Amino acid sequence: MRLRDEVVQVLESHTEGMTDAQLAERLGKQHQQINKRCRQLATEGLLVRDAASGTIVNRLVRSGGVVSSQSAPPPITVRNSPPAHPWPHEVAVQGALVGWLVRENWRIIRVADAEAQEQGTDVIADRDGARLLVEVKGYPGPTHARGPKAGEPKPMPSTLQASHWLASALLKAMRMRGADPDSRVVIALPDAARYGALLSEIDQSLRGARIEAWLLTDRGEPSARFGGWPE
């Protein structure tokens, strides 16, 4: 049996969903193998990778009891368990955003594995024929979060690093806009004074490029919006 079929078979009996780690343990596979296969199944529309709790959970898309790539995913349950990382870490920001989108009746198509720094569009969703492409960033802390220097102070001030993170997000958004001129392109950021000041300076440029930037509360709700999408 192919790995994709094994994943589908296991998820059929776990309607509450399973994380990549749980699937890897159940099937005796490497985490990287499961992650790659689940991302492919999500791209094909066979499963949804729900990050509303801060940890990605894989759930099958079902129609009449049969897995279908043409059906809409079932409603995602937004849980109140604490995220794997505290606000405003990127993982927490992405999870909060996905939870808010679900509450606003967006259908979640893709959620990248922020923990593993997965490449590609961070969040893809659609509603009423509109497609949303989102690049997510957190806000840098004063100390290293991972690696051999974890816990040690960073040499670069958080405000300066935030400027670099925003610049990186802008480049990604411009590339997404160029590749897909018909979708809404959004940069999602935690509501931080530094981000707000920088976005105020480039608001008109964002409007010209048809790129939106949202500052989010810890519930994922936009507290301020910059740039825009023509109504």
Short mmCIF file of C-alpha atoms in Angstrom, two decimals:
data_model
loop_
_atom_site.label_atom_id
_atom_site.label_comp_id
_atom_site.label_asym_id
_atom_site.label_seq_id
_atom_site.Cartn_x
_atom_site.Cartn_y
_atom_site.Cartn_z
CA MET A 1 0.00 0.00 0.00
CA ARG A 2 1.28 3.45 -0.90
CA LEU A 3 2.02 5.89 1.90
CA ARG A 4 -0.71 8.28 0.74
CA ASP A 5 -3.25 5.45 0.99
CA GLU A 6 -1.98 4.51 4.44
CA VAL A 7 -2.39 8.11 5.61
CA VAL A 8 -5.93 8.32 4.24
CA GLN A 9 -6.84 4.97 5.81
CA VAL A 10 -5.65 6.03 9.26
CA LEU A 11 -7.36 9.44 9.06
CA GLU A 12 -10.62 7.77 8.04
CA SER A 13 -10.76 6.20 11.50
CA HIS A 14 -9.64 9.38 13.28
CA THR A 15 -12.19 11.99 12.27
CA GLU A 16 -10.86 14.36 14.95
CA GLY A 17 -7.62 14.52 12.95
CA MET A 18 -4.00 13.67 13.67
CA THR A 19 -0.76 15.64 13.68
CA ASP A 20 2.18 14.72 11.47
CA ALA A 21 3.97 13.36 14.54
CA GLN A 22 1.01 11.16 15.49
CA LEU A 23 0.75 9.80 11.95
CA ALA A 24 4.49 9.14 11.82
CA GLU A 25 4.32 7.19 15.08
CA ARG A 26 1.21 5.25 14.02
CA LEU A 27 2.62 4.28 10.62
CA GLY A 28 6.23 3.83 11.70
CA LYS A 29 7.46 6.43 9.24
CA GLN A 30 9.79 9.41 9.47
CA HIS A 31 8.18 12.76 10.32
CA GLN A 32 9.56 14.29 7.11
CA GLN A 33 7.89 11.58 4.99
CA ILE A 34 4.51 12.16 6.62
CA ASN A 35 4.81 15.95 6.40
CA LYS A 36 5.61 15.79 2.68
CA ARG A 37 2.77 13.39 1.94
CA CYS A 38 0.19 15.34 3.98
CA ARG A 39 1.16 18.60 2.28
CA GLN A 40 0.69 16.91 -1.10
CA LEU A 41 -2.73 15.57 -0.06
CA ALA A 42 -3.68 19.07 1.10
CA THR A 43 -2.61 20.51 -2.25
CA GLU A 44 -4.81 17.93 -3.98
CA GLY A 45 -7.73 18.97 -1.78
CA LEU A 46 -8.02 15.60 0.00
CA LEU A 47 -7.26 16.89 3.46
CA VAL A 48 -7.15 20.13 5.45
CA ARG A 49 -4.16 21.05 7.62
CA ASP A 50 -5.82 22.90 10.51
CA ALA A 51 -3.49 25.13 12.55
CA ALA A 52 -6.18 26.83 14.64
CA SER A 53 -4.77 25.42 17.89
CA GLY A 54 -1.17 26.36 17.05
CA THR A 55 -0.33 22.75 16.10
CA ILE A 56 -1.21 21.50 12.61
CA VAL A 57 -3.84 18.74 12.59
CA ASN A 58 -4.62 16.78 9.41
CA ARG A 59 -8.30 16.09 8.67
CA LEU A 60 -9.82 14.43 5.63
CA VAL A 61 -12.17 16.30 3.33
CA ARG A 62 -15.27 14.14 3.03
CA SER A 63 -18.48 14.06 1.01
CA GLY A 64 -21.16 11.47 1.77
CA GLY A 65 -18.65 9.38 3.68
CA VAL A 66 -16.25 9.18 0.73
CA VAL A 67 -13.03 11.12 0.41
CA SER A 68 -13.47 13.64 -2.39
CA SER A 69 -11.11 16.20 -3.90
CA GLN A 70 -14.09 18.21 -5.15
CA SER A 71 -15.92 18.71 -1.86
CA ALA A 72 -15.56 21.56 0.60
CA PRO A 73 -13.84 20.72 3.88
CA PRO A 74 -15.94 20.22 6.99
CA PRO A 75 -16.20 23.05 9.53
CA ILE A 76 -12.97 23.35 11.50
CA THR A 77 -13.32 23.32 15.25
CA VAL A 78 -11.44 26.25 16.76
CA ARG A 79 -10.01 25.05 20.04
CA ASN A 80 -9.06 27.20 23.00
CA SER A 81 -5.95 25.22 23.97
CA PRO A 82 -2.78 27.35 24.28
CA PRO A 83 -0.62 27.54 21.14
CA ALA A 84 2.71 25.73 20.89
CA HIS A 85 4.46 29.13 20.93
CA PRO A 86 3.41 32.31 22.76
CA TRP A 87 2.22 35.45 21.02
CA PRO A 88 3.64 37.05 18.89
CA HIS A 89 5.63 34.05 17.55
CA GLU A 90 4.86 33.30 13.88
CA VAL A 91 3.31 29.93 14.77
CA ALA A 92 0.89 31.63 17.18
CA VAL A 93 0.07 34.41 14.70
CA GLN A 94 -0.67 31.92 11.93
CA GLY A 95 -2.83 29.76 14.20
CA ALA A 96 -4.82 32.76 15.41
CA LEU A 97 -5.33 34.00 11.84
CA VAL A 98 -6.58 30.62 10.64
CA GLY A 99 -9.01 30.46 13.56
CA TRP A 100 -10.40 33.90 12.70
CA LEU A 101 -10.72 33.03 9.00
CA VAL A 102 -12.70 29.93 9.89
CA ARG A 103 -15.01 31.98 12.12
CA GLU A 104 -15.49 34.35 9.17
CA ASN A 105 -16.55 31.39 6.97
CA TRP A 106 -13.41 31.19 4.86
CA ARG A 107 -12.60 27.70 3.56
CA ILE A 108 -9.01 26.84 4.47
CA ILE A 109 -7.15 25.24 1.57
CA ARG A 110 -3.57 25.28 2.81
CA VAL A 111 -1.74 25.99 6.04
CA ALA A 112 2.05 25.78 5.82
CA ASP A 113 4.01 24.15 8.64
CA ALA A 114 5.41 27.28 10.27
CA GLU A 115 7.18 25.21 12.93
CA ALA A 116 9.21 23.45 10.22
CA GLN A 117 9.60 26.70 8.24
CA GLU A 118 7.84 25.13 5.26
CA GLN A 119 8.28 27.01 2.00
CA GLY A 120 5.39 28.33 -0.08
CA THR A 121 2.30 30.38 0.68
CA ASP A 122 1.62 30.34 4.42
CA VAL A 123 -2.19 30.33 4.26
CA ILE A 124 -4.55 29.90 1.32
CA ALA A 125 -8.30 30.29 1.77
CA ASP A 126 -11.35 31.01 -0.34
CA ARG A 127 -14.86 32.37 0.20
CA ASP A 128 -17.59 33.21 -2.28
CA GLY A 129 -15.23 32.79 -5.21
CA ALA A 130 -12.48 35.00 -3.75
CA ARG A 131 -9.04 33.48 -3.16
CA LEU A 132 -6.85 34.72 -0.27
CA LEU A 133 -3.07 34.26 -0.26
CA VAL A 134 -1.40 35.17 3.04
CA GLU A 135 2.22 35.65 4.08
CA VAL A 136 2.54 35.49 7.89
CA LYS A 137 5.25 36.97 10.08
CA GLY A 138 5.64 37.13 13.83
CA TYR A 139 7.46 39.80 15.81
CA PRO A 140 11.12 39.25 16.75
CA GLY A 141 11.97 38.77 20.40
CA PRO A 142 15.10 40.09 22.11
CA THR A 143 16.69 36.61 22.46
CA HIS A 144 17.37 33.71 20.12
CA ALA A 145 14.43 31.27 20.08
CA ARG A 146 16.25 28.21 18.75
CA GLY A 147 19.64 26.75 17.93
CA PRO A 148 22.84 26.73 19.99
CA LYS A 149 22.30 30.37 21.02
CA ALA A 150 18.74 29.81 22.28
CA GLY A 151 18.01 32.20 25.15
CA GLU A 152 20.98 34.47 24.41
CA PRO A 153 20.40 38.15 23.53
CA LYS A 154 20.36 39.03 19.85
CA PRO A 155 22.87 41.61 18.62
CA MET A 156 20.21 43.31 16.48
CA PRO A 157 17.42 45.36 18.15
CA SER A 158 13.94 43.92 17.70
CA THR A 159 12.72 47.06 15.92
CA LEU A 160 15.45 46.77 13.28
CA GLN A 161 14.89 43.06 12.82
CA ALA A 162 11.15 43.72 12.44
CA SER A 163 11.97 46.04 9.52
CA HIS A 164 13.90 43.22 7.87
CA TRP A 165 11.07 40.75 8.46
CA LEU A 166 8.56 43.16 6.92
CA ALA A 167 10.85 43.71 3.92
CA SER A 168 11.03 39.94 3.43
CA ALA A 169 7.23 39.68 3.65
CA LEU A 170 6.82 42.48 1.10
CA LEU A 171 9.10 40.73 -1.38
CA LYS A 172 7.13 37.50 -0.96
CA ALA A 173 3.84 39.38 -1.40
CA MET A 174 5.07 41.08 -4.56
CA ARG A 175 6.04 37.70 -6.00
CA MET A 176 2.63 36.26 -5.11
CA ARG A 177 0.94 39.25 -6.72
CA GLY A 178 2.97 38.77 -9.91
CA ALA A 179 2.21 35.04 -10.05
CA ASP A 180 -1.51 35.43 -9.30
CA PRO A 181 -2.99 38.79 -10.30
CA ASP A 182 -6.58 37.79 -9.45
CA SER A 183 -6.20 36.69 -5.82
CA ARG A 184 -6.14 38.88 -2.72
CA VAL A 185 -2.60 39.03 -1.36
CA VAL A 186 -2.26 39.76 2.36
CA ILE A 187 0.64 40.20 4.76
CA ALA A 188 -0.48 39.19 8.26
CA LEU A 189 1.46 40.59 11.23
CA PRO A 190 0.94 40.86 14.98
CA ASP A 191 -0.26 44.28 16.09
CA ALA A 192 3.02 45.94 17.06
CA ALA A 193 3.80 49.66 17.08
CA ARG A 194 6.86 49.18 14.86
CA TYR A 195 4.89 47.39 12.16
CA GLY A 196 2.14 49.99 12.35
CA ALA A 197 4.59 52.86 11.87
CA LEU A 198 6.30 51.21 8.90
CA LEU A 199 3.03 50.26 7.21
CA SER A 200 1.70 53.81 7.60
CA GLU A 201 4.66 55.04 5.56
CA ILE A 202 4.03 52.64 2.67
CA ASP A 203 0.23 52.50 2.74
CA GLN A 204 -0.21 54.21 -0.63
CA SER A 205 2.41 52.02 -2.25
CA LEU A 206 0.62 48.93 -0.97
CA ARG A 207 -2.63 50.24 -2.46
CA GLY A 208 -0.95 50.72 -5.81
CA ALA A 209 0.37 47.17 -5.74
CA ARG A 210 -3.02 45.81 -4.59
CA ILE A 211 -1.44 44.23 -1.52
CA GLU A 212 -3.09 44.27 1.91
CA ALA A 213 -1.37 44.25 5.29
CA TRP A 214 -3.27 43.29 8.42
CA LEU A 215 -2.21 43.90 12.01
CA LEU A 216 -3.78 41.14 14.11
CA THR A 217 -4.90 40.80 17.71
CA ASP A 218 -4.04 37.58 19.53
CA ARG A 219 -7.45 36.27 18.40
CA GLY A 220 -6.43 36.67 14.79
CA GLU A 221 -8.80 39.59 14.14
CA PRO A 222 -7.42 42.49 12.06
CA SER A 223 -7.16 45.53 14.32
CA ALA A 224 -5.78 47.69 11.48
CA ARG A 225 -5.53 47.29 7.72
CA PHE A 226 -3.19 48.94 5.24
CA GLY A 227 -3.00 48.89 1.46
CA GLY A 228 -6.07 47.44 -0.13
CA TRP A 229 -7.97 45.40 -2.62
CA PRO A 230 -10.38 47.22 -4.94
CA GLU A 231 -14.00 46.50 -4.00
#
